[in-house]
Amino acid sequence: MGLKVYNTITQRKEEFIPLRKGRVGMYVCGVTVYDLCHIGHARSAVVFDVIYRYLKYKGYEVTYVRNFTDVDDKIINRALQEGTSTDEIAEKYIQEFYTDMGALGLQEPTFEPRATEHIPEMIEMIKRLLEKGHAYLVGGDVYYSVESFPEYGKLSKRSLDEMKAGARVEVDERKRNPLDFALWKAAKPEEPSWESPWGRGRPGWHIECSAMSQKYLGETLDIHGGGKDLIFPHHENEIAQSEGATEKPFVRYWLHNGFVNIDREKMSKSLGNILTVKEILKDYHPEVVRLFLISRHYRSPIDFSRQEMEVVRRNLERFYQTLAEINKILDEGVEKIDARGGLSPEEMAIYRRVEEFSHRFEEAMDDDFNTARALAPFFELSRDLNRLLQNPSAHTPFLLRRGRDAFLEAGKILGIFQEDPHVFLEGEKRRRAKDIPLTQKEIENLIKERDKARQQKDWARADEIRERLASHGIVLEDTPKGTTWRVR
RNA sequence: GGCGGCGUAGCCAAGGGGUAAGGCGACGGUCUGCAAAACCGUUAUUCACCGGUUCAAAUCCGGUCGCCGCCUCCA
């Protein structure tokens, strides 16, 4: 099966063919470390984490690079506000990034370069751009001349004329074209700066990605990703810099993820509705967050709301419940039957669907990483497996094992079902029980009391206790093995 | 103004020339003392609207309406 990806620059889905057979070089714009990560950062990170995992699953040897922008106006401002150094601000938020993204279960990229550690590479590239006439010096600043690159605008589909016409850019008389952007900024007092052939200064924002991607992945990348908002100007400028310097194609496939809205509004500082990863993780298990983020196609906008998160949470718990039941059966050491013969028609149908599961999953993922579509087989398979659990036969363990393996293998690519089901369910129970004004002990005593009532067929008393617990959101489940409780 | 995208059941959401995945909810059923969970069944003759192309359109083309993003730092 062949992977197809939507390429922003051609605006269509294309067959994915890396430059070198069997190898993929992927660069994703990381974060500027001046504040905590929000759900939007999480989406980008999770989306490309899934893409990274899937490419490896497909057998590619993937070199994945995700950068940290650790020198920037925003960091400088933040440091000024807090009366500390830019290094401290950057270091602090890099650590926060690792804490948050680690919690979300992101796999580590191959390289995580920091801008400040690649100043010489950037200076080298700027030199080449000056030599080739793509850049010019004004005082201690170096600007990229967009007019020197005839293809400028090819990614974001705009022409220089159009942009000039609608320009809302501040006019800097020293620039040849208002859209020219800084490659190097002359040092100002109190700002971090480095020596360069043009005097002390610091790099512009866009040059770091061109320099670092080239260092770790070569002149042509297979995949370059980031949020949709980076298409212009950031990625457009990267193309101008990289192709201007190397005269080689910069990127084969441009991938851009959509935004996260909060209750149908754009997330923004002015609206004050920035939702940080930390805040979300207080209320939801990381896998709930992941499942939520992949429940829509990565290019579409996704709307965050508590209601939707609850739906996702219940879905995840349901899956884990099924897995827990399966483990219970298999751990009981039931006789292993691997023979296919003798399956009932019903079992045979389930067997076929288990076998088809991985194909359906892969087919969906091959279609531009369509995780939303790839989730459907999970729901269908879990229903099949639950049916097996209800009507066991000699073949059940064999089918359950096959089903669970398929489930977990695909889950691994999405980064879900990575916990022990029992541990997960107990953890969720505890998390949700925290807000209940009853102790575990009190709940269990009430259940014991209800059991006595039930034995005496005192249904009124039994139901009274159930009602009382229900008023706290506690749901009782009577099973042949006793009564269990969970939080709604 | 320019560029891009979206409008699919009560809600969320795939699909994007061959006759509507999946989830939530609702309703009916199995199970249960009653429930819950799980399972079974029902829930879009139709994909914003109007034209056109085609044997065939939710899917392609043109137009209309509505919503959103980017064009300035932004995932």
Coordinates of C-alpha atoms (C1' of nucleotides) in Angstrom, one line a residue:
Chain A
M1 CA 0.0 0.0 0.0
G2 CA 1.3 3.4 -0.8
L3 CA 1.3 6.5 1.4
K4 CA -0.3 9.6 0.1
V5 CA 0.2 13.0 1.7
Y6 CA -1.4 16.4 1.0
N7 CA 1.3 18.8 -0.1
T8 CA 0.6 22.4 0.7
I9 CA 2.7 23.6 -2.2
T10 CA 0.9 21.6 -4.9
Q11 CA -2.4 21.8 -3.0
R12 CA -3.1 18.1 -3.7
K13 CA -2.5 14.7 -2.3
E14 CA 0.6 13.1 -3.7
E15 CA 2.2 9.7 -3.5
F16 CA 4.9 9.9 -0.9
I17 CA 8.3 9.2 -2.4
P18 CA 11.3 10.2 -0.3
L19 CA 14.5 11.5 -1.9
R20 CA 16.5 8.5 -0.8
K21 CA 14.8 5.1 -0.8
G22 CA 13.8 3.9 2.6
R23 CA 14.8 7.1 4.4
V24 CA 12.9 10.1 5.4
G25 CA 14.2 13.5 6.6
M26 CA 11.6 15.4 8.5
Y27 CA 11.8 18.9 10.0
V28 CA 9.0 20.4 12.1
C29 CA 9.0 23.9 13.5
G30 CA 9.0 23.6 17.2
V31 CA 8.2 26.4 19.7
T32 CA 9.6 29.7 20.7
V33 CA 10.4 29.2 24.3
Y34 CA 8.9 32.3 26.0
D35 CA 5.8 30.8 27.5
L36 CA 3.9 27.6 28.4
C37 CA 2.7 25.4 25.7
H38 CA -1.0 25.5 24.9
I39 CA -3.3 23.0 23.3
G40 CA -2.4 24.3 19.8
H41 CA 1.2 23.5 20.4
A42 CA 0.1 20.1 21.6
R43 CA -1.8 19.5 18.5
S44 CA 1.1 20.2 16.2
A45 CA 3.4 18.1 18.4
V46 CA 1.0 15.1 18.6
V47 CA 0.1 15.2 14.9
F48 CA 3.7 15.1 13.8
D49 CA 4.5 12.6 16.5
V50 CA 1.9 10.3 15.0
I51 CA 3.3 10.9 11.5
Y52 CA 6.8 10.1 12.8
R53 CA 5.6 6.9 14.4
Y54 CA 3.6 5.9 11.3
L55 CA 6.5 6.5 8.9
K56 CA 8.7 4.3 11.1
Y57 CA 6.0 1.7 11.1
K58 CA 6.0 1.8 7.3
G59 CA 9.6 0.8 7.5
Y60 CA 11.3 4.1 6.8
E61 CA 14.4 5.1 8.6
V62 CA 13.3 8.6 9.8
T63 CA 15.5 11.4 10.9
Y64 CA 13.2 13.8 12.7
V65 CA 14.3 17.3 13.6
R66 CA 12.3 19.6 15.8
N67 CA 13.9 22.9 16.8
F68 CA 13.7 25.3 19.7
T69 CA 13.7 29.0 18.9
D70 CA 15.6 30.3 21.9
V71 CA 16.5 33.8 20.6
D72 CA 13.7 36.1 19.7
D73 CA 11.9 39.4 20.4
K74 CA 9.3 37.7 22.6
I75 CA 12.0 36.0 24.7
I76 CA 13.8 39.2 25.1
N77 CA 10.7 41.0 26.2
R78 CA 9.8 38.3 28.6
A79 CA 13.2 38.5 30.2
L80 CA 12.9 42.2 30.5
Q81 CA 9.5 41.9 32.2
E82 CA 10.8 39.4 34.6
G83 CA 14.1 41.0 35.2
T84 CA 16.1 38.0 34.2
S85 CA 18.2 36.8 31.3
T86 CA 17.0 35.4 28.0
D87 CA 19.0 32.3 28.7
E88 CA 17.0 31.7 31.9
I89 CA 13.7 32.3 30.2
A90 CA 14.6 29.9 27.3
E91 CA 15.9 27.2 29.7
K92 CA 12.9 27.5 31.9
Y93 CA 10.4 27.0 29.0
I94 CA 12.4 24.3 27.4
Q95 CA 12.1 22.4 30.6
E96 CA 8.4 23.1 30.7
F97 CA 8.1 21.9 27.1
Y98 CA 9.7 18.6 28.0
T99 CA 7.5 18.2 31.0
D100 CA 4.3 18.8 29.1
M101 CA 5.2 17.0 25.9
G102 CA 6.7 14.2 27.8
A103 CA 3.4 13.8 29.6
L104 CA 1.7 13.6 26.3
G105 CA 3.9 10.7 25.4
L106 CA 5.7 12.3 22.5
Q107 CA 8.6 10.3 21.1
E108 CA 11.9 12.1 21.1
P109 CA 12.9 13.5 17.8
T110 CA 16.3 12.5 16.4
F111 CA 17.7 16.0 16.9
E112 CA 16.3 19.0 18.8
P113 CA 18.6 21.8 17.8
R114 CA 18.5 25.2 19.5
A115 CA 19.0 28.3 17.5
T116 CA 21.6 29.8 19.8
E117 CA 23.8 26.7 19.3
H118 CA 23.8 27.2 15.5
I119 CA 24.9 30.8 15.1
P120 CA 27.9 29.9 12.9
E121 CA 25.8 27.8 10.5
M122 CA 23.4 30.8 10.2
I123 CA 26.2 33.2 9.5
E124 CA 27.6 30.9 6.9
M125 CA 24.2 30.8 5.1
I126 CA 23.8 34.5 5.3
K127 CA 27.3 35.0 3.8
R128 CA 26.3 32.8 0.9
L129 CA 23.1 34.7 0.4
L130 CA 25.0 38.0 0.3
E131 CA 27.5 36.5 -2.2
K132 CA 24.6 35.4 -4.4
G133 CA 23.0 38.7 -4.3
H134 CA 19.9 37.5 -2.4
A135 CA 20.8 39.7 0.6
Y136 CA 22.0 43.2 1.3
L137 CA 23.5 45.0 4.2
V138 CA 22.0 48.1 5.8
G139 CA 24.1 49.4 8.7
G140 CA 24.6 46.3 10.8
D141 CA 21.4 44.6 9.6
V142 CA 21.2 42.1 6.8
Y143 CA 18.0 41.8 4.8
Y144 CA 16.8 39.2 2.4
S145 CA 15.7 40.7 -0.9
V146 CA 12.5 39.0 -1.9
E147 CA 12.7 40.4 -5.4
S148 CA 15.9 38.5 -5.9
F149 CA 14.0 35.3 -5.7
P150 CA 11.5 35.1 -8.5
E151 CA 9.6 32.2 -7.0
Y152 CA 8.8 34.1 -3.8
G153 CA 5.2 33.4 -2.9
K154 CA 5.0 29.9 -4.4
L155 CA 4.1 28.2 -1.2
S156 CA 1.5 30.7 0.1
K157 CA 0.2 31.4 -3.4
R158 CA 0.7 35.1 -3.4
S159 CA 2.6 37.5 -5.6
L160 CA 4.8 40.3 -4.5
D161 CA 2.5 42.8 -6.3
E162 CA -0.6 41.5 -4.4
M163 CA 1.2 41.7 -1.1
K164 CA 2.5 45.2 -1.7
A165 CA -1.0 46.3 -2.6
G166 CA -2.5 45.0 0.6
A167 CA 0.5 45.5 2.7
R168 CA 0.0 46.2 6.4
V169 CA 3.7 46.1 7.0
E170 CA 5.4 49.0 8.7
V171 CA 7.4 50.9 6.1
D172 CA 11.1 50.7 6.7
E173 CA 12.7 53.1 4.3
R174 CA 16.0 51.2 4.5
K175 CA 14.4 48.1 2.9
R176 CA 14.3 47.8 -0.9
N177 CA 11.0 46.1 -0.6
P178 CA 8.6 46.2 2.4
L179 CA 8.5 42.4 2.4
D180 CA 12.2 42.1 2.7
F181 CA 13.0 40.4 6.0
A182 CA 15.9 40.4 8.4
L183 CA 18.5 37.7 8.3
W184 CA 20.7 39.4 10.8
K185 CA 19.8 42.2 13.3
A186 CA 22.4 44.5 14.6
A187 CA 22.9 44.3 18.4
K188 CA 21.0 46.6 20.7
P189 CA 22.2 47.2 24.2
E190 CA 20.8 44.6 26.7
E191 CA 20.1 42.1 24.0
P192 CA 21.9 38.9 23.4
S193 CA 24.3 39.2 20.5
W194 CA 27.1 37.3 18.7
E195 CA 30.1 38.3 16.6
S196 CA 29.6 38.3 12.9
P197 CA 31.2 39.7 9.8
W198 CA 28.7 42.5 10.0
G199 CA 29.3 43.3 13.6
R200 CA 27.6 42.1 16.7
G201 CA 24.1 41.1 16.4
R202 CA 21.5 38.2 16.4
P203 CA 19.8 36.2 13.7
G204 CA 16.4 36.8 12.3
W205 CA 13.7 34.3 13.0
H206 CA 13.5 32.5 9.7
I207 CA 17.2 31.8 9.1
E208 CA 17.5 29.3 11.9
C209 CA 15.2 26.7 10.3
S210 CA 17.0 27.0 7.0
A211 CA 20.4 26.6 8.6
M212 CA 19.5 23.8 11.1
S213 CA 17.4 21.8 8.7
Q214 CA 20.3 21.8 6.2
K215 CA 22.8 20.8 8.9
Y216 CA 20.9 17.8 10.1
L217 CA 19.0 16.7 6.9
G218 CA 20.9 18.0 4.0
E219 CA 19.8 20.5 1.3
T220 CA 16.5 18.9 0.4
L221 CA 14.1 17.7 3.1
D222 CA 11.4 15.1 2.5
I223 CA 8.9 16.6 4.9
H224 CA 8.7 20.0 6.5
G225 CA 5.8 20.6 8.9
G226 CA 4.3 23.1 11.2
G227 CA 1.1 24.9 11.9
K228 CA -0.9 26.5 9.1
D229 CA -0.1 29.9 10.3
L230 CA 3.6 29.3 9.5
I231 CA 2.9 29.1 5.8
F232 CA 3.4 32.8 5.5
P233 CA 5.7 34.3 6.1
H234 CA 7.9 31.8 7.9
H235 CA 7.9 28.9 5.5
E236 CA 7.8 31.1 2.5
N237 CA 10.9 32.8 3.8
E238 CA 12.6 29.6 4.5
I239 CA 12.2 28.5 0.9
A240 CA 13.6 31.8 -0.3
Q241 CA 16.6 31.5 2.0
S242 CA 17.4 27.8 1.5
E243 CA 16.8 27.7 -2.3
G244 CA 18.5 31.0 -2.7
A245 CA 21.6 29.6 -0.9
T246 CA 21.7 26.1 -2.4
E247 CA 19.8 26.4 -5.7
K248 CA 18.3 23.1 -4.9
P249 CA 14.7 22.2 -4.0
F250 CA 14.3 22.8 -0.3
V251 CA 11.3 20.6 0.6
R252 CA 9.5 17.8 -1.2
Y253 CA 6.3 17.7 0.9
W254 CA 5.0 20.6 3.0
L255 CA 2.6 19.5 5.7
H256 CA 0.5 21.9 7.8
N257 CA -1.8 21.2 10.7
G258 CA -5.0 23.1 11.5
F259 CA -5.8 25.2 14.5
V260 CA -7.4 24.4 17.8
N261 CA -10.4 26.6 18.6
I262 CA -11.8 26.9 22.1
D263 CA -15.6 26.8 22.3
R264 CA -15.7 28.0 18.7
E265 CA -13.4 30.9 19.2
K266 CA -9.9 31.4 18.1
M267 CA -7.4 31.0 20.9
S268 CA -5.7 34.3 21.5
K269 CA -4.1 36.3 24.3
S270 CA -6.5 39.1 23.8
L271 CA -9.5 36.9 24.3
G272 CA -7.8 35.4 27.3
N273 CA -8.8 31.9 26.3
I274 CA -5.4 30.3 26.0
L275 CA -5.6 26.8 27.3
T276 CA -2.3 25.5 28.4
V277 CA -1.3 21.9 28.3
K278 CA -0.8 21.9 32.0
E279 CA -4.4 23.1 32.6
I280 CA -5.8 20.3 30.4
L281 CA -3.6 17.6 32.0
K282 CA -5.0 18.5 35.4
D283 CA -8.4 17.3 34.3
Y284 CA -7.7 14.8 31.6
H285 CA -5.5 11.8 31.1
P286 CA -2.8 12.5 28.4
E287 CA -4.2 9.8 26.2
V288 CA -7.6 11.5 26.3
V289 CA -5.9 14.6 25.0
R290 CA -4.2 12.6 22.3
L291 CA -7.3 10.8 21.3
F292 CA -9.2 14.1 21.1
L293 CA -6.5 15.7 19.0
I294 CA -6.4 12.8 16.5
S295 CA -10.2 12.4 16.3
R296 CA -10.3 15.0 13.4
H297 CA -8.1 15.1 10.3
Y298 CA -5.0 17.0 11.1
R299 CA -5.6 19.7 8.5
S300 CA -9.1 20.6 9.7
P301 CA -9.7 23.0 12.6
I302 CA -10.7 21.3 15.8
D303 CA -12.9 22.7 18.5
F304 CA -12.0 22.1 22.1
S305 CA -14.8 21.9 24.5
R306 CA -15.4 20.1 27.8
Q307 CA -18.4 18.3 26.3
E308 CA -16.3 16.9 23.5
M309 CA -13.5 15.9 25.9
E310 CA -16.0 14.0 28.0
V311 CA -17.1 12.0 25.0
V312 CA -13.5 11.2 24.1
R313 CA -12.8 10.2 27.7
R314 CA -15.7 7.8 27.8
N315 CA -14.6 6.3 24.5
L316 CA -11.1 5.7 25.8
E317 CA -12.3 4.2 29.0
R318 CA -14.6 1.9 27.1
F319 CA -11.7 0.7 25.0
Y320 CA -9.6 0.2 28.1
Q321 CA -12.5 -1.7 29.8
T322 CA -12.6 -4.1 26.9
L323 CA -8.8 -4.6 27.0
A324 CA -9.0 -5.1 30.8
E325 CA -11.6 -7.8 30.3
I326 CA -9.6 -9.5 27.7
N327 CA -6.5 -9.5 29.9
K328 CA -8.5 -11.0 32.7
I329 CA -9.6 -13.9 30.5
L330 CA -6.2 -14.5 29.0
D331 CA -4.4 -14.2 32.4
E332 CA -6.6 -16.9 33.8
G333 CA -4.4 -19.2 31.7
V334 CA -7.2 -20.6 29.6
E335 CA -6.0 -23.3 27.2
K336 CA -4.4 -21.9 24.2
I337 CA -6.1 -22.8 20.9
D338 CA -4.4 -21.6 17.8
A339 CA -6.2 -23.8 15.4
R340 CA -8.6 -22.0 13.1
G341 CA -10.7 -25.0 12.5
G342 CA -14.0 -25.4 14.1
L343 CA -14.8 -21.7 14.4
S344 CA -18.5 -21.0 14.4
P345 CA -19.8 -18.8 11.6
E346 CA -20.0 -15.9 14.0
E347 CA -16.5 -16.5 15.2
M348 CA -15.3 -16.9 11.6
A349 CA -16.8 -13.5 10.8
I350 CA -15.0 -11.9 13.8
Y351 CA -11.8 -13.7 12.8
R352 CA -12.0 -12.1 9.4
R353 CA -12.7 -8.7 10.8
V354 CA -9.8 -9.0 13.2
E355 CA -7.6 -9.9 10.2
E356 CA -9.0 -6.9 8.3
F357 CA -8.5 -4.5 11.1
S358 CA -4.9 -3.7 10.4
H359 CA -5.5 -3.2 6.7
R360 CA -8.3 -0.8 7.4
F361 CA -6.2 1.1 9.8
E362 CA -3.3 1.3 7.5
E363 CA -5.5 2.2 4.5
A364 CA -6.8 5.2 6.5
M365 CA -3.3 6.2 7.7
D366 CA -2.0 5.9 4.1
D367 CA -4.6 8.4 3.1
D368 CA -2.8 11.5 4.3
F369 CA -2.6 10.3 7.9
N370 CA -6.4 10.2 8.2
T371 CA -6.5 9.4 11.9
A372 CA -10.2 10.3 12.2
R373 CA -11.0 7.5 9.7
A374 CA -8.4 5.2 11.2
L375 CA -10.4 5.2 14.5
A376 CA -13.5 3.6 13.1
P377 CA -12.0 0.1 13.0
F378 CA -11.2 0.4 16.7
F379 CA -14.8 0.9 17.6
E380 CA -15.9 -2.0 15.4
L381 CA -13.3 -4.3 16.7
S382 CA -14.0 -3.5 20.3
R383 CA -17.7 -4.4 19.7
D384 CA -16.6 -7.7 18.2
L385 CA -14.4 -8.5 21.1
N386 CA -17.0 -7.6 23.7
R387 CA -19.4 -10.0 21.9
L388 CA -16.8 -12.7 22.2
L389 CA -16.4 -11.9 25.9
Q390 CA -20.2 -12.4 26.3
N391 CA -20.3 -15.7 24.4
P392 CA -17.1 -17.5 25.2
S393 CA -16.2 -20.7 23.4
A394 CA -13.0 -22.8 23.2
H395 CA -11.8 -20.4 20.5
T396 CA -12.4 -17.2 22.4
P397 CA -8.9 -16.9 23.8
F398 CA -7.3 -17.3 20.4
L399 CA -9.5 -14.6 18.9
L400 CA -9.2 -12.3 21.9
R401 CA -5.4 -12.5 21.7
R402 CA -5.4 -11.8 18.0
G403 CA -7.8 -8.9 18.5
R404 CA -5.9 -7.4 21.4
D405 CA -2.6 -7.6 19.5
A406 CA -4.0 -5.8 16.5
F407 CA -5.6 -3.2 18.8
L408 CA -2.3 -2.5 20.6
E409 CA -0.2 -2.5 17.6
A410 CA -2.3 0.2 15.9
G411 CA -2.7 2.0 19.2
K412 CA 1.0 2.3 19.6
I413 CA 1.2 4.3 16.4
L414 CA -1.4 6.7 17.7
G415 CA 0.1 6.7 21.1
I416 CA -2.9 5.4 22.9
F417 CA -3.5 2.2 24.9
Q418 CA 0.1 2.4 26.2
E419 CA -0.9 1.9 29.8
D420 CA -1.9 -1.3 31.6
P421 CA -5.7 -1.3 31.3
H422 CA -6.2 -2.0 35.0
V423 CA -3.8 0.7 36.0
F424 CA -5.4 3.2 33.6
L425 CA -9.0 2.5 34.8
E426 CA -8.0 2.6 38.5
G427 CA -6.2 5.9 37.8
E428 CA -9.2 7.4 36.1
K429 CA -11.4 6.3 38.9
R430 CA -9.2 7.9 41.5
R431 CA -8.9 11.1 39.5
R432 CA -12.7 11.4 39.2
A433 CA -13.4 10.4 42.8
K434 CA -11.3 13.3 44.1
D435 CA -14.3 15.7 43.9
I436 CA -16.7 13.4 45.7
P437 CA -17.4 14.3 49.4
L438 CA -17.2 10.7 50.4
T439 CA -14.1 8.6 51.2
Q440 CA -13.4 5.4 49.5
K441 CA -14.1 3.7 52.8
E442 CA -17.5 5.3 53.1
I443 CA -18.4 4.3 49.6
E444 CA -17.4 0.7 50.2
N445 CA -19.3 0.6 53.5
L446 CA -22.5 1.8 51.8
I447 CA -22.0 -0.9 49.1
K448 CA -21.6 -3.5 51.8
E449 CA -24.8 -2.3 53.4
R450 CA -26.6 -2.4 50.1
D451 CA -25.4 -6.0 49.5
K452 CA -26.9 -7.1 52.8
A453 CA -30.2 -5.4 51.9
R454 CA -30.1 -7.1 48.5
Q455 CA -29.5 -10.5 50.1
Q456 CA -32.6 -9.9 52.2
K457 CA -34.4 -8.7 49.1
D458 CA -34.9 -5.4 50.7
W459 CA -35.0 -3.7 47.3
A460 CA -36.2 -0.4 48.7
R461 CA -33.2 0.0 51.0
A462 CA -30.8 -1.2 48.2
D463 CA -32.2 1.3 45.8
E464 CA -32.1 4.1 48.3
I465 CA -28.4 3.5 48.7
R466 CA -27.9 3.4 45.0
E467 CA -29.7 6.7 44.6
R468 CA -27.6 8.3 47.3
L469 CA -24.4 7.3 45.7
A470 CA -25.8 8.2 42.3
S471 CA -26.4 11.7 43.6
H472 CA -22.6 12.0 43.9
G473 CA -22.1 10.6 40.4
I474 CA -21.2 7.1 41.6
V475 CA -22.6 4.4 39.4
L476 CA -22.9 0.9 40.8
E477 CA -22.5 -2.2 38.7
D478 CA -23.8 -5.5 40.1
T479 CA -21.9 -8.4 38.6
P480 CA -21.8 -12.1 39.4
K481 CA -18.6 -11.5 41.2
G482 CA -19.9 -8.7 43.3
T483 CA -20.7 -5.0 43.1
T484 CA -18.2 -2.5 41.6
W485 CA -18.5 1.2 41.4
R486 CA -17.2 3.9 39.1
V487 CA -17.6 7.6 38.7
R488 CA -19.8 9.0 36.0
Chain B
rG1 C1' -9.2 43.9 -1.1
rG2 C1' -5.9 39.3 -2.1
rC3 C1' -5.1 34.0 -0.9
rG4 C1' -6.9 29.4 1.3
rG5 C1' -10.6 26.5 3.6
rC6 C1' -15.4 25.0 5.3
rG7 C1' -21.0 24.2 5.1
rU8 C1' -22.7 16.0 5.5
rA9 C1' -28.4 13.2 10.6
rG10 C1' -30.2 16.5 17.1
rC11 C1' -24.7 17.0 18.0
rC12 C1' -19.3 15.5 16.7
rA13 C1' -17.2 13.6 12.2
rA14 C1' -15.0 10.5 7.6
rG15 C1' -15.9 10.4 2.4
rG16 C1' -14.9 13.8 -2.2
rG17 C1' -17.7 10.8 -9.9
rG18 C1' -21.0 4.8 -9.0
rU19 C1' -25.3 5.3 -5.1
rA20 C1' -23.8 8.1 2.7
rA21 C1' -17.5 5.2 7.7
rG22 C1' -17.3 5.9 12.8
rG23 C1' -18.7 8.2 17.6
rC24 C1' -22.2 10.8 21.0
rG25 C1' -27.4 11.2 21.8
rA26 C1' -32.4 9.3 21.3
rC27 C1' -35.9 5.2 20.8
rG28 C1' -36.9 -0.2 21.1
rG29 C1' -34.9 -5.0 22.7
rU30 C1' -31.5 -8.9 25.3
rC31 C1' -29.4 -9.3 30.3
rU32 C1' -31.0 -7.6 35.5
rG33 C1' -35.0 -7.7 41.6
rC34 C1' -34.4 -2.8 39.4
rA35 C1' -30.3 -0.7 37.3
rA36 C1' -25.4 0.0 35.1
rA37 C1' -22.1 -2.0 31.7
rA38 C1' -22.0 -4.9 27.4
rC39 C1' -24.6 -6.6 23.2
rC40 C1' -28.6 -6.5 19.2
rG41 C1' -31.9 -3.3 16.3
rU42 C1' -33.9 1.6 14.6
rU43 C1' -32.3 6.6 13.8
rA44 C1' -29.5 11.1 6.3
rU45 C1' -33.7 8.4 -0.5
rU46 C1' -29.8 12.5 1.2
rC47 C1' -24.8 15.8 1.8
rA48 C1' -26.2 25.0 2.5
rC49 C1' -28.9 26.9 -2.0
rC50 C1' -29.5 27.5 -7.5
rG51 C1' -27.9 26.1 -12.3
rG52 C1' -24.5 23.1 -15.5
rU53 C1' -21.4 18.7 -17.2
rU54 C1' -22.2 13.2 -17.1
rC55 C1' -25.3 7.0 -18.2
rA56 C1' -24.2 8.5 -13.0
rA57 C1' -22.6 14.3 -8.6
rA58 C1' -22.5 14.9 -1.6
rU59 C1' -18.2 14.4 -4.8
rC60 C1' -16.5 18.0 -11.1
rC61 C1' -17.7 23.3 -13.1
rG62 C1' -20.3 28.2 -12.6
rG63 C1' -23.1 31.3 -9.4
rU64 C1' -25.6 32.7 -4.5
rC65 C1' -25.8 32.7 0.8
rG66 C1' -23.4 31.7 5.5
rC67 C1' -19.0 30.6 8.5
rC68 C1' -13.6 30.5 9.4
rG69 C1' -8.3 31.1 8.8
rC70 C1' -3.9 33.7 6.7
rC71 C1' -2.2 38.4 4.6
rU72 C1' 1.3 41.5 11.5
rC73 C1' 4.0 37.8 16.4
rC74 C1' 1.4 33.1 16.4
rA75 C1' 1.0 25.8 16.4

